[in-house]
Amino acid sequence: MLEELIRSWDGEEVVVRFDQPSGVWMFVCVHSTQRGPAGGGTRMKTYPAPADALADAMRLSAAMTLKMAAVSLPFGGGKAVLAVPVLPDGEDRRSLFLRYADLVASLGGNFQTGPDVNTSSADMDVIAERCPYVYCRSEEGGGSGDPGPYTARGVFHGIRASTRHAFGSAELEGRVVLVQGVGNVGGQLAELLAAAGARVLVSDVATDRACGLADRIDADVIPPEGAIDIECDVYAPCALGGTLNAETIPRLRCRVVAGSANNQLGEPDDAERLRGAGIVYAPDFVINAGGALNAIGIETLGWDRKTTDARLAGIGDTLAEIYARADAEGITTEAAAKRLAQARLA
Ligand code: PHE
């Protein structure tokens, strides 16, 4: 199964380590180094089988190649997945990240990482003890800190560009936006939207988290199982990927899908399904690039705050360009975004 998966992939390199002490499978996927070293987060999760973790890492790393190119960063795409039996903490977590750091260090900078699902700046600080190829260490640790707020700001700019395309105005006052998943990124996005005058609906499998946030920003809470069916202007998927598929797309009652989750489409055909439904879809690998832009901009490219903020706002301009192209060429927004990225990879 692993062998077949690796053979079928179009990336450059897969590094597999089985970590004996913890029973953790580590998969580092270097999808492309054409534009520079492969950059991408380290995701930690439980999976039904190691092959599922590898498949996830492969798909996510390919999306990173497109993301880096779409926002013109001099990086390629990669991703690492730590497939854990249970999420570790304390000393187990620390020693796991130190051993993982040795693995990343051994790649000599070909793969450079940052936080992702279930990993944080504190984990990046641990990796940095043994490996220089790591972004988003804590600010005390000399890094650019949690990328979440910057990802959220990029998505916010992307939502404005998307509503401008769908409704002719980027004004969010009175717009109904459903944020599905209010973790680190979704929660901060909800706050930005509320501050801009949008009517915010929030939904999360962790009900207490959704309710606490809703109280703070005066939002309404939607039960997670009903979120997809809710009438709204903008649906913002900010939890795990794969929520848009043949079953859910016909149920959507929004004009725009624009959120931070990676890998939002269940399969490639779903882009056409969204187009057929008249929905403006912000390709995930473009709209969620803010975290990588901020970290790499601040830590490696020497950008000041002003430049970085302008680049975050540029995510909206890039989406506007993608929407215009998709309309002009009669193709999906996903296809238009891929063309834009691929032109920079050629
Ligand atoms: N999780 C980030 C993303 O998907 C990965 C990342 C963060 C990569 C910071 C590089 C630097 O974009």
PDB file of C-alpha atoms and ligand atoms in Angstrom, residues 39-43 60 64 67-68 78-79 112-117 135-136 144 147 151 262 288-293 295-296, ligand 1:
ATOM      1  CA  GLY A  39       8.170  24.657   2.932  1.00  0.00           C
ATOM      2  CA  GLY A  40       5.230  23.277   4.835  1.00  0.00           C
ATOM      3  CA  GLY A  41       3.824  22.606   8.242  1.00  0.00           C
ATOM      4  CA  THR A  42       4.119  19.554  10.457  1.00  0.00           C
ATOM      5  CA  ARG A  43       0.730  18.034  11.166  1.00  0.00           C
ATOM      6  CA  LEU A  60      -1.078  18.608   1.540  1.00  0.00           C
ATOM      7  CA  MET A  64       1.897  23.837  -0.521  1.00  0.00           C
ATOM      8  CA  LYS A  67       0.353  27.998  -2.338  1.00  0.00           C
ATOM      9  CA  MET A  68       3.955  29.188  -2.394  1.00  0.00           C
ATOM     10  CA  GLY A  78       6.305  20.104   1.354  1.00  0.00           C
ATOM     11  CA  LYS A  79       4.461  18.774   4.344  1.00  0.00           C
ATOM     12  CA  GLN A 112      11.594  23.618   6.138  1.00  0.00           C
ATOM     13  CA  THR A 113       8.709  23.384   8.499  1.00  0.00           C
ATOM     14  CA  GLY A 114       6.258  25.272  10.670  1.00  0.00           C
ATOM     15  CA  PRO A 115       3.158  24.536  12.733  1.00  0.00           C
ATOM     16  CA  ASP A 116      -0.004  22.933  11.417  1.00  0.00           C
ATOM     17  CA  VAL A 117      -2.954  20.979  12.843  1.00  0.00           C
ATOM     18  CA  TYR A 135       9.502  28.728  11.279  1.00  0.00           C
ATOM     19  CA  CYS A 136       7.081  30.165  13.806  1.00  0.00           C
ATOM     20  CA  SER A 144       7.497  35.077  14.294  1.00  0.00           C
ATOM     21  CA  PRO A 147       0.832  32.140  12.319  1.00  0.00           C
ATOM     22  CA  THR A 151      -3.757  33.264   8.250  1.00  0.00           C
ATOM     23  CA  ASN A 262      -6.537  23.024   3.673  1.00  0.00           C
ATOM     24  CA  ASN A 288      -4.999  30.441   3.469  1.00  0.00           C
ATOM     25  CA  ALA A 289      -1.471  31.495   2.518  1.00  0.00           C
ATOM     26  CA  GLY A 290      -1.275  34.266   5.135  1.00  0.00           C
ATOM     27  CA  GLY A 291       0.460  32.167   7.791  1.00  0.00           C
ATOM     28  CA  ALA A 292       3.261  31.084   5.483  1.00  0.00           C
ATOM     29  CA  LEU A 293       3.550  34.610   3.999  1.00  0.00           C
ATOM     30  CA  ALA A 295       6.424  33.602   8.771  1.00  0.00           C
ATOM     31  CA  ILE A 296       8.661  33.401   5.719  1.00  0.00           C
TER      32      ILE A 296
HETATM   33  N1  PHE B   1       0.432  25.312   8.219  1.00  0.00           N
HETATM   34  C1  PHE B   1       1.012  26.273   7.345  1.00  0.00           C
HETATM   35  C2  PHE B   1       0.271  26.271   6.011  1.00  0.00           C
HETATM   36  O1  PHE B   1      -0.503  25.366   5.705  1.00  0.00           O
HETATM   37  C3  PHE B   1       2.404  25.867   7.113  1.00  0.00           C
HETATM   38  C4  PHE B   1       3.493  26.844   7.306  1.00  0.00           C
HETATM   39  C5  PHE B   1       3.527  27.792   8.287  1.00  0.00           C
HETATM   40  C6  PHE B   1       4.544  26.756   6.465  1.00  0.00           C
HETATM   41  C7  PHE B   1       4.576  28.629   8.397  1.00  0.00           C
HETATM   42  C8  PHE B   1       5.603  27.583   6.551  1.00  0.00           C
HETATM   43  C9  PHE B   1       5.621  28.514   7.535  1.00  0.00           C
HETATM   44  O2  PHE B   1       0.427  27.177   5.225  1.00  0.00           O
END
